[in-house]
Amino acid sequence: MGILEIKDVGKRFGGLKALSDVNLSVQENSCHAIIGPNGAGKSTLLNCLVGKLIPDTGSVMFQGQSVLGRSPHEINQMGISRVFQTPEIFGDLTVFENMMIPLFAKRDGAYRLHAIESVFNERTLIEEAEKMLEEVNMLDKRHMHSASMSRGDKRRLEMAMCLVQEPKLLLLDEPTAGMARADTNNTIDLLKQIKDERDITIAIIEHDMHVVFSLADRITVLAQGTPLVEDAPENIKGHPKVREAYLGE
Ligand code: ADP
Ligand code: MG
């Protein structure tokens, strides 16, 4: 049994079958990559895991409990954290202030944006935020205005904001999309470090094959809403079905 068990999941948007017969098992403490051409249904699948979409059919079990019918917030409380395709940080706040948001949420069980004034009274949370920023090598940028940072740094901050919630499962939707090579390599290093040092499972959607092959223990290829192949990375590269569907060869 995997930490995440997806069974017979299907999702339609009107006449369009975005997902059908999706069966996928993610093993605890592994890094499982989901790859596939544009429009294959990767983001839709992720949305079904975090409560943003409800599948029409099938089941999604996390640590033996169904996530279906639960709100994104409840699913987050179960231990699933997600980094979106576009960074969801608060550009008007500094790096440090952004870090405080998930910590308030963890303490209060809800986001309290208006409590930002009281940040400086919250000693324990401040220490936690600093520790996390140090872990992702951003402590020196703590007073930087978030909006003015590079894409890579925004992503790094967003990941730190997820990690401070101590998720058991981290979901990443194209974390290196639009990044310069140096930022991509930094992100790979950060994810490797997270994987090695934490008791965490990672499911990653990624276009960049360099990223996928640097991190993944298992790869599922999704094509037209359904898993085509699932295997270890070394068997995926030359797989004829994959080349046909994914690389268009
Ligand atoms: P991927 O992330 O693999 O590129 P998506 O999951 O975003 O693919 O999309 C899968 C298919 O579902 C695409 O054809 C897309 O246009 C369609 N789709 C995604 N979200 C919606 C939506 N909210 N409403 C209608 N169609 C959608
Ligand atoms: Mg997508």
CSV table of N, CA and C in Angstrom, one decimal, residues 23-176:
chain,number,residue,atom,x,y,z
A,23,ASN,N,-5.1,5.0,-12.3
A,23,ASN,CA,-4.6,4.2,-11.1
A,23,ASN,C,-3.2,4.5,-10.9
A,24,LEU,N,-2.9,4.9,-9.6
A,24,LEU,CA,-1.5,5.3,-9.4
A,24,LEU,C,-1.3,5.1,-7.9
A,25,SER,N,-0.1,4.6,-7.5
A,25,SER,CA,0.2,4.4,-6.1
A,25,SER,C,1.5,5.0,-5.9
A,26,VAL,N,1.6,5.9,-4.9
A,26,VAL,CA,2.8,6.6,-4.6
A,26,VAL,C,3.4,6.0,-3.3
A,27,GLN,N,4.6,5.5,-3.3
A,27,GLN,CA,5.2,4.9,-2.1
A,27,GLN,C,5.7,5.9,-1.2
A,28,GLU,N,5.6,5.6,0.1
A,28,GLU,CA,6.1,6.5,1.2
A,28,GLU,C,7.6,6.8,1.0
A,29,ASN,N,7.9,8.0,1.2
A,29,ASN,CA,9.3,8.5,1.1
A,29,ASN,C,10.0,8.3,-0.2
A,30,SER,N,9.2,8.2,-1.3
A,30,SER,CA,9.7,8.2,-2.6
A,30,SER,C,9.5,9.5,-3.3
A,31,CYS,N,10.2,9.7,-4.4
A,31,CYS,CA,9.8,10.8,-5.3
A,31,CYS,C,9.2,10.3,-6.5
A,32,HIS,N,7.9,10.5,-6.8
A,32,HIS,CA,7.2,10.0,-7.9
A,32,HIS,C,6.9,11.1,-8.9
A,33,ALA,N,7.4,11.0,-10.1
A,33,ALA,CA,7.2,12.0,-11.1
A,33,ALA,C,6.1,11.6,-12.0
A,34,ILE,N,5.3,12.6,-12.4
A,34,ILE,CA,4.2,12.4,-13.3
A,34,ILE,C,4.5,13.3,-14.5
A,35,ILE,N,4.8,12.7,-15.7
A,35,ILE,CA,5.1,13.4,-16.8
A,35,ILE,C,4.1,13.2,-17.9
A,36,GLY,N,4.2,13.9,-19.0
A,36,GLY,CA,3.2,13.8,-20.1
A,36,GLY,C,3.1,15.1,-20.9
A,37,PRO,N,2.6,14.9,-22.1
A,37,PRO,CA,2.4,16.1,-22.9
A,37,PRO,C,1.5,17.2,-22.3
A,38,ASN,N,1.5,18.4,-22.9
A,38,ASN,CA,0.6,19.4,-22.5
A,38,ASN,C,-0.9,18.9,-22.7
A,39,GLY,N,-1.7,19.2,-21.7
A,39,GLY,CA,-3.1,18.8,-21.8
A,39,GLY,C,-3.4,17.3,-21.4
A,40,ALA,N,-2.3,16.6,-20.9
A,40,ALA,CA,-2.5,15.2,-20.6
A,40,ALA,C,-3.4,15.0,-19.4
A,41,GLY,N,-3.5,16.1,-18.6
A,41,GLY,CA,-4.4,15.9,-17.4
A,41,GLY,C,-3.6,16.0,-16.1
A,42,LYS,N,-2.3,16.3,-16.1
A,42,LYS,CA,-1.5,16.3,-15.0
A,42,LYS,C,-2.0,17.3,-13.9
A,43,SER,N,-2.2,18.5,-14.2
A,43,SER,CA,-2.7,19.5,-13.2
A,43,SER,C,-4.1,19.1,-12.7
A,44,THR,N,-4.9,18.6,-13.6
A,44,THR,CA,-6.3,18.2,-13.2
A,44,THR,C,-6.2,17.1,-12.1
A,45,LEU,N,-5.2,16.1,-12.4
A,45,LEU,CA,-5.0,15.1,-11.4
A,45,LEU,C,-4.6,15.7,-10.0
A,46,LEU,N,-3.7,16.6,-10.1
A,46,LEU,CA,-3.2,17.2,-8.8
A,46,LEU,C,-4.3,18.0,-8.1
A,47,ASN,N,-5.1,18.6,-8.9
A,47,ASN,CA,-6.3,19.4,-8.4
A,47,ASN,C,-7.3,18.4,-7.7
A,48,CYS,N,-7.4,17.2,-8.2
A,48,CYS,CA,-8.2,16.2,-7.6
A,48,CYS,C,-7.7,15.7,-6.2
A,49,LEU,N,-6.3,15.8,-6.1
A,49,LEU,CA,-5.7,15.3,-4.8
A,49,LEU,C,-5.8,16.3,-3.7
A,50,VAL,N,-5.9,17.6,-4.1
A,50,VAL,CA,-5.9,18.7,-3.0
A,50,VAL,C,-7.3,19.3,-2.8
A,51,GLY,N,-8.3,18.7,-3.4
A,51,GLY,CA,-9.7,19.2,-3.1
A,51,GLY,C,-10.1,20.4,-3.9
A,52,LYS,N,-9.3,20.8,-4.9
A,52,LYS,CA,-9.7,21.9,-5.8
A,52,LYS,C,-10.7,21.4,-6.8
A,53,LEU,N,-10.6,20.1,-7.1
A,53,LEU,CA,-11.6,19.5,-8.0
A,53,LEU,C,-12.0,18.2,-7.4
A,54,ILE,N,-13.3,17.8,-7.7
A,54,ILE,CA,-13.7,16.5,-7.2
A,54,ILE,C,-13.9,15.5,-8.4
A,55,PRO,N,-13.2,14.4,-8.4
A,55,PRO,CA,-13.3,13.5,-9.5
A,55,PRO,C,-14.8,13.0,-9.7
A,56,ASP,N,-15.1,12.6,-10.9
A,56,ASP,CA,-16.5,12.1,-11.2
A,56,ASP,C,-16.6,10.6,-10.7
A,57,THR,N,-15.4,9.9,-10.8
A,57,THR,CA,-15.4,8.5,-10.4
A,57,THR,C,-14.1,8.2,-9.7
A,58,GLY,N,-14.1,7.1,-9.0
A,58,GLY,CA,-12.9,6.6,-8.3
A,58,GLY,C,-12.6,7.1,-6.9
A,59,SER,N,-11.5,6.8,-6.4
A,59,SER,CA,-11.2,7.1,-5.0
A,59,SER,C,-9.7,7.6,-4.9
A,60,VAL,N,-9.5,8.5,-3.9
A,60,VAL,CA,-8.2,8.9,-3.6
A,60,VAL,C,-8.0,8.8,-2.1
A,61,MET,N,-7.0,7.9,-1.7
A,61,MET,CA,-6.8,7.6,-0.3
A,61,MET,C,-5.4,8.1,0.1
A,62,PHE,N,-5.3,8.8,1.2
A,62,PHE,CA,-4.0,9.3,1.7
A,62,PHE,C,-3.9,8.7,3.1
A,63,GLN,N,-2.8,7.9,3.3
A,63,GLN,CA,-2.6,7.2,4.5
A,63,GLN,C,-3.9,6.5,5.0
A,64,GLY,N,-4.6,5.8,4.0
A,64,GLY,CA,-5.7,5.0,4.4
A,64,GLY,C,-7.0,5.8,4.6
A,65,GLN,N,-7.0,7.1,4.4
A,65,GLN,CA,-8.2,8.0,4.6
A,65,GLN,C,-8.5,8.6,3.2
A,66,SER,N,-9.8,8.7,3.0
A,66,SER,CA,-10.3,9.3,1.7
A,66,SER,C,-10.1,10.8,1.8
A,67,VAL,N,-9.6,11.4,0.7
A,67,VAL,CA,-9.5,12.9,0.7
A,67,VAL,C,-10.7,13.4,-0.1
A,68,LEU,N,-11.5,12.6,-0.7
A,68,LEU,CA,-12.6,13.1,-1.5
A,68,LEU,C,-13.7,13.7,-0.6
A,69,GLY,N,-14.2,14.9,-1.1
A,69,GLY,CA,-15.3,15.5,-0.3
A,69,GLY,C,-14.7,16.4,0.8
A,70,ARG,N,-13.4,16.4,1.0
A,70,ARG,CA,-12.8,17.3,2.0
A,70,ARG,C,-12.3,18.6,1.3
A,71,SER,N,-12.3,19.7,2.1
A,71,SER,CA,-11.9,21.0,1.6
A,71,SER,C,-10.4,21.0,1.4
A,72,PRO,N,-9.9,21.9,0.6
A,72,PRO,CA,-8.4,22.0,0.4
A,72,PRO,C,-7.7,22.2,1.8
A,73,HIS,N,-8.4,23.0,2.7
A,73,HIS,CA,-7.8,23.3,4.0
A,73,HIS,C,-7.7,22.0,4.8
A,74,GLU,N,-8.8,21.2,4.8
A,74,GLU,CA,-8.8,19.9,5.5
A,74,GLU,C,-7.7,19.0,5.0
A,75,ILE,N,-7.6,18.9,3.7
A,75,ILE,CA,-6.6,18.1,3.1
A,75,ILE,C,-5.2,18.5,3.5
A,76,ASN,N,-5.0,19.8,3.5
A,76,ASN,CA,-3.7,20.4,4.0
A,76,ASN,C,-3.4,19.9,5.4
A,77,GLN,N,-4.5,20.0,6.2
A,77,GLN,CA,-4.3,19.5,7.6
A,77,GLN,C,-3.9,18.1,7.8
A,78,MET,N,-4.4,17.3,6.8
A,78,MET,CA,-4.0,15.8,6.8
A,78,MET,C,-2.6,15.6,6.5
A,79,GLY,N,-1.9,16.6,5.9
A,79,GLY,CA,-0.5,16.5,5.7
A,79,GLY,C,-0.1,16.5,4.2
A,80,ILE,N,-1.0,17.1,3.4
A,80,ILE,CA,-0.6,17.3,2.0
A,80,ILE,C,-0.4,18.7,1.7
A,81,SER,N,0.7,19.1,1.1
A,81,SER,CA,1.0,20.5,0.8
A,81,SER,C,1.3,20.6,-0.7
A,82,ARG,N,0.9,21.7,-1.3
A,82,ARG,CA,1.1,21.8,-2.7
A,82,ARG,C,1.8,23.1,-3.1
A,83,VAL,N,2.7,23.0,-4.1
A,83,VAL,CA,3.3,24.1,-4.7
A,83,VAL,C,2.7,24.3,-6.1
A,84,PHE,N,2.1,25.4,-6.3
A,84,PHE,CA,1.3,25.6,-7.5
A,84,PHE,C,2.2,25.9,-8.8
A,85,GLN,N,1.6,25.9,-9.9
A,85,GLN,CA,2.3,26.1,-11.2
A,85,GLN,C,2.9,27.5,-11.2
A,86,THR,N,2.1,28.5,-10.7
A,86,THR,CA,2.6,29.8,-10.6
A,86,THR,C,2.8,30.1,-9.1
A,87,PRO,N,3.9,30.7,-8.7
A,87,PRO,CA,4.1,30.9,-7.3
A,87,PRO,C,3.0,31.7,-6.6
A,88,GLU,N,2.6,31.2,-5.4
A,88,GLU,CA,1.5,31.8,-4.6
A,88,GLU,C,2.1,32.5,-3.4
A,89,ILE,N,3.0,33.4,-3.6
A,89,ILE,CA,3.5,34.2,-2.4
A,89,ILE,C,2.9,35.6,-2.4
A,90,PHE,N,3.0,36.3,-1.3
A,90,PHE,CA,2.5,37.6,-1.2
A,90,PHE,C,3.5,38.6,-1.5
A,91,GLY,N,3.5,39.2,-2.8
A,91,GLY,CA,4.5,40.1,-3.3
A,91,GLY,C,4.7,41.3,-2.4
A,92,ASP,N,3.7,41.8,-1.8
A,92,ASP,CA,3.8,43.0,-1.0
A,92,ASP,C,4.5,42.8,0.3
A,93,LEU,N,4.7,41.6,0.7
A,93,LEU,CA,5.3,41.3,2.0
A,93,LEU,C,6.8,40.9,1.8
A,94,THR,N,7.6,41.0,2.8
A,94,THR,CA,9.0,40.6,2.7
A,94,THR,C,9.0,39.1,2.8
A,95,VAL,N,10.2,38.5,2.5
A,95,VAL,CA,10.4,37.1,2.6
A,95,VAL,C,10.0,36.6,4.0
A,96,PHE,N,10.5,37.3,5.0
A,96,PHE,CA,10.2,36.9,6.4
A,96,PHE,C,8.7,36.9,6.7
A,97,GLU,N,8.0,38.0,6.3
A,97,GLU,CA,6.6,38.1,6.5
A,97,GLU,C,5.8,37.0,5.8
A,98,ASN,N,6.2,36.6,4.6
A,98,ASN,CA,5.6,35.5,3.9
A,98,ASN,C,5.7,34.2,4.7
A,99,MET,N,6.9,34.0,5.3
A,99,MET,CA,7.2,32.8,6.0
A,99,MET,C,6.3,32.7,7.3
A,100,MET,N,5.9,33.8,7.8
A,100,MET,CA,5.1,33.8,9.0
A,100,MET,C,3.6,33.3,8.7
A,101,ILE,N,3.2,33.5,7.5
A,101,ILE,CA,1.8,33.2,7.1
A,101,ILE,C,1.4,31.7,7.4
A,102,PRO,N,2.2,30.7,6.8
A,102,PRO,CA,1.8,29.3,7.1
A,102,PRO,C,2.0,29.0,8.6
A,103,LEU,N,2.9,29.7,9.3
A,103,LEU,CA,3.1,29.4,10.7
A,103,LEU,C,1.9,29.9,11.5
A,104,PHE,N,1.3,31.0,11.2
A,104,PHE,CA,0.1,31.5,11.8
A,104,PHE,C,-1.1,30.5,11.5
A,105,ALA,N,-1.1,30.0,10.2
A,105,ALA,CA,-2.1,29.1,9.8
A,105,ALA,C,-2.0,27.8,10.6
A,106,LYS,N,-0.8,27.4,10.8
A,106,LYS,CA,-0.6,26.1,11.5
A,106,LYS,C,-1.0,26.3,13.0
A,107,ARG,N,-0.7,27.4,13.6
A,107,ARG,CA,-1.1,27.7,15.0
A,107,ARG,C,-2.6,27.9,15.1
A,108,ASP,N,-3.2,28.7,14.2
A,108,ASP,CA,-4.6,29.1,14.4
A,108,ASP,C,-5.6,28.2,13.6
A,109,GLY,N,-5.1,27.4,12.7
A,109,GLY,CA,-5.9,26.5,11.9
A,109,GLY,C,-6.6,27.2,10.8
A,110,ALA,N,-6.2,28.5,10.5
A,110,ALA,CA,-6.7,29.2,9.4
A,110,ALA,C,-5.8,30.4,9.0
A,111,TYR,N,-5.8,30.9,7.8
A,111,TYR,CA,-5.0,32.0,7.4
A,111,TYR,C,-5.5,33.3,8.1
A,112,ARG,N,-4.6,34.0,8.7
A,112,ARG,CA,-4.9,35.3,9.4
A,112,ARG,C,-4.0,36.4,8.8
A,113,LEU,N,-4.3,36.8,7.7
A,113,LEU,CA,-3.5,37.9,7.0
A,113,LEU,C,-3.4,39.1,7.9
A,114,HIS,N,-4.5,39.5,8.5
A,114,HIS,CA,-4.6,40.7,9.3
A,114,HIS,C,-3.7,40.7,10.5
A,115,ALA,N,-3.3,39.5,10.9
A,115,ALA,CA,-2.5,39.5,12.1
A,115,ALA,C,-1.0,39.8,11.8
A,116,ILE,N,-0.7,40.2,10.6
A,116,ILE,CA,0.7,40.5,10.3
A,116,ILE,C,1.3,41.5,11.2
A,117,GLU,N,0.6,42.5,11.8
A,117,GLU,CA,1.1,43.5,12.7
A,117,GLU,C,1.7,42.8,13.9
A,118,SER,N,1.1,41.7,14.3
A,118,SER,CA,1.6,41.1,15.6
A,118,SER,C,2.7,40.1,15.4
A,119,VAL,N,3.2,40.1,14.2
A,119,VAL,CA,4.3,39.2,13.8
A,119,VAL,C,5.5,39.3,14.9
A,120,PHE,N,5.8,40.5,15.2
A,120,PHE,CA,7.0,40.7,16.0
A,120,PHE,C,6.9,40.3,17.5
A,121,ASN,N,5.7,40.0,17.9
A,121,ASN,CA,5.5,39.5,19.2
A,121,ASN,C,5.5,38.0,19.3
A,122,GLU,N,5.6,37.4,18.2
A,122,GLU,CA,5.5,35.9,18.1
A,122,GLU,C,6.9,35.3,18.1
A,123,ARG,N,7.5,35.3,19.2
A,123,ARG,CA,8.9,34.8,19.3
A,123,ARG,C,9.1,33.4,18.8
A,124,THR,N,8.3,32.5,19.2
A,124,THR,CA,8.5,31.1,18.8
A,124,THR,C,8.4,30.9,17.3
A,125,LEU,N,7.3,31.6,16.8
A,125,LEU,CA,7.1,31.5,15.3
A,125,LEU,C,8.2,32.1,14.6
A,126,ILE,N,8.7,33.2,15.1
A,126,ILE,CA,9.8,33.9,14.4
A,126,ILE,C,11.1,33.0,14.3
A,127,GLU,N,11.3,32.3,15.4
A,127,GLU,CA,12.5,31.4,15.4
A,127,GLU,C,12.3,30.3,14.4
A,128,GLU,N,11.0,29.8,14.4
A,128,GLU,CA,10.7,28.7,13.4
A,128,GLU,C,10.9,29.2,12.0
A,129,ALA,N,10.4,30.4,11.7
A,129,ALA,CA,10.5,31.0,10.4
A,129,ALA,C,12.0,31.2,10.0
A,130,GLU,N,12.8,31.6,10.9
A,130,GLU,CA,14.2,31.8,10.7
A,130,GLU,C,14.9,30.5,10.4
A,131,LYS,N,14.6,29.5,11.2
A,131,LYS,CA,15.2,28.2,11.0
A,131,LYS,C,14.9,27.7,9.6
A,132,MET,N,13.6,27.8,9.2
A,132,MET,CA,13.3,27.3,7.9
A,132,MET,C,14.0,28.1,6.8
A,133,LEU,N,14.0,29.4,6.9
A,133,LEU,CA,14.7,30.2,5.9
A,133,LEU,C,16.2,29.9,5.8
A,134,GLU,N,16.8,29.5,6.9
A,134,GLU,CA,18.2,29.1,7.0
A,134,GLU,C,18.3,27.8,6.2
A,135,GLU,N,17.4,26.9,6.4
A,135,GLU,CA,17.4,25.6,5.8
A,135,GLU,C,17.4,25.7,4.3
A,136,VAL,N,16.6,26.7,3.8
A,136,VAL,CA,16.5,26.8,2.3
A,136,VAL,C,17.5,27.9,1.8
A,137,ASN,N,18.4,28.3,2.7
A,137,ASN,CA,19.4,29.3,2.3
A,137,ASN,C,18.9,30.6,1.9
A,138,MET,N,17.9,31.1,2.6
A,138,MET,CA,17.3,32.4,2.3
A,138,MET,C,17.3,33.4,3.4
A,139,LEU,N,18.0,33.1,4.5
A,139,LEU,CA,18.0,33.9,5.7
A,139,LEU,C,18.5,35.3,5.4
A,140,ASP,N,19.5,35.4,4.5
A,140,ASP,CA,20.1,36.7,4.2
A,140,ASP,C,19.1,37.5,3.4
A,141,LYS,N,18.1,36.9,2.8
A,141,LYS,CA,17.1,37.7,2.0
A,141,LYS,C,15.8,38.0,2.8
A,142,ARG,N,15.9,37.8,4.1
A,142,ARG,CA,14.6,37.8,4.8
A,142,ARG,C,13.9,39.2,4.7
A,143,HIS,N,14.6,40.3,4.6
A,143,HIS,CA,14.0,41.6,4.5
A,143,HIS,C,13.7,42.0,3.1
A,144,MET,N,14.0,41.2,2.1
A,144,MET,CA,13.7,41.5,0.7
A,144,MET,C,12.2,41.5,0.4
A,145,HIS,N,11.9,42.5,-0.4
A,145,HIS,CA,10.5,42.5,-0.9
A,145,HIS,C,10.3,41.3,-1.9
A,146,SER,N,9.3,40.5,-1.6
A,146,SER,CA,9.2,39.2,-2.3
A,146,SER,C,9.0,39.4,-3.8
A,147,ALA,N,8.2,40.4,-4.1
A,147,ALA,CA,7.9,40.6,-5.6
A,147,ALA,C,9.1,40.9,-6.4
A,148,SER,N,10.2,41.4,-5.8
A,148,SER,CA,11.3,41.8,-6.6
A,148,SER,C,12.4,40.6,-6.7
A,149,MET,N,12.0,39.5,-6.2
A,149,MET,CA,13.0,38.3,-6.3
A,149,MET,C,12.9,37.6,-7.6
A,150,SER,N,13.9,36.8,-7.9
A,150,SER,CA,13.9,36.0,-9.1
A,150,SER,C,12.9,34.9,-8.9
A,151,ARG,N,12.5,34.3,-10.1
A,151,ARG,CA,11.6,33.2,-10.1
A,151,ARG,C,12.0,32.1,-9.2
A,152,GLY,N,13.3,31.8,-9.2
A,152,GLY,CA,13.9,30.7,-8.5
A,152,GLY,C,13.7,30.9,-7.0
A,153,ASP,N,14.0,32.2,-6.6
A,153,ASP,CA,13.9,32.5,-5.1
A,153,ASP,C,12.4,32.5,-4.7
A,154,LYS,N,11.5,33.0,-5.6
A,154,LYS,CA,10.1,32.9,-5.2
A,154,LYS,C,9.7,31.5,-5.0
A,155,ARG,N,10.1,30.6,-5.8
A,155,ARG,CA,9.8,29.2,-5.7
A,155,ARG,C,10.4,28.6,-4.5
A,156,ARG,N,11.6,29.0,-4.2
A,156,ARG,CA,12.3,28.5,-3.0
A,156,ARG,C,11.5,29.0,-1.7
A,157,LEU,N,11.1,30.2,-1.7
A,157,LEU,CA,10.3,30.7,-0.6
A,157,LEU,C,9.0,30.0,-0.5
A,158,GLU,N,8.3,29.7,-1.6
A,158,GLU,CA,7.1,29.0,-1.6
A,158,GLU,C,7.2,27.6,-1.0
A,159,MET,N,8.3,27.0,-1.4
A,159,MET,CA,8.6,25.6,-0.9
A,159,MET,C,8.8,25.7,0.6
A,160,ALA,N,9.5,26.7,1.0
A,160,ALA,CA,9.8,26.8,2.5
A,160,ALA,C,8.5,27.0,3.2
A,161,MET,N,7.5,27.8,2.6
A,161,MET,CA,6.2,28.0,3.2
A,161,MET,C,5.4,26.7,3.3
A,162,CYS,N,5.7,25.8,2.4
A,162,CYS,CA,5.0,24.5,2.4
A,162,CYS,C,5.7,23.6,3.5
A,163,LEU,N,7.0,23.6,3.5
A,163,LEU,CA,7.8,22.7,4.3
A,163,LEU,C,7.6,23.0,5.8
A,164,VAL,N,7.4,24.3,6.1
A,164,VAL,CA,7.3,24.7,7.5
A,164,VAL,C,6.0,24.1,8.1
A,165,GLN,N,5.1,23.7,7.3
A,165,GLN,CA,3.8,23.0,7.7
A,165,GLN,C,4.1,21.5,8.0
A,166,GLU,N,5.3,21.1,7.8
A,166,GLU,CA,5.7,19.7,8.0
A,166,GLU,C,4.8,18.7,7.3
A,167,PRO,N,4.6,18.9,5.9
A,167,PRO,CA,3.7,18.0,5.2
A,167,PRO,C,4.4,16.6,5.1
A,168,LYS,N,3.5,15.6,5.0
A,168,LYS,CA,4.0,14.2,4.7
A,168,LYS,C,4.1,14.0,3.2
A,169,LEU,N,3.3,14.7,2.5
A,169,LEU,CA,3.3,14.6,1.0
A,169,LEU,C,3.4,16.0,0.4
A,170,LEU,N,4.4,16.2,-0.4
A,170,LEU,CA,4.6,17.5,-1.0
A,170,LEU,C,4.3,17.3,-2.5
A,171,LEU,N,3.3,18.1,-3.0
A,171,LEU,CA,3.0,18.0,-4.4
A,171,LEU,C,3.5,19.2,-5.1
A,172,LEU,N,4.2,19.0,-6.2
A,172,LEU,CA,4.8,20.1,-7.0
A,172,LEU,C,4.3,20.1,-8.4
A,173,ASP,N,3.8,21.2,-8.9
A,173,ASP,CA,3.3,21.3,-10.2
A,173,ASP,C,4.3,22.2,-11.0
A,174,GLU,N,5.1,21.5,-11.8
A,174,GLU,CA,6.1,22.2,-12.6
A,174,GLU,C,6.9,23.2,-11.9
A,175,PRO,N,7.6,22.8,-10.8
A,175,PRO,CA,8.3,23.8,-10.0
A,175,PRO,C,9.4,24.5,-10.7
A,176,THR,N,9.9,24.1,-11.8
A,176,THR,CA,11.0,24.8,-12.5
A,176,THR,C,10.5,25.5,-13.8
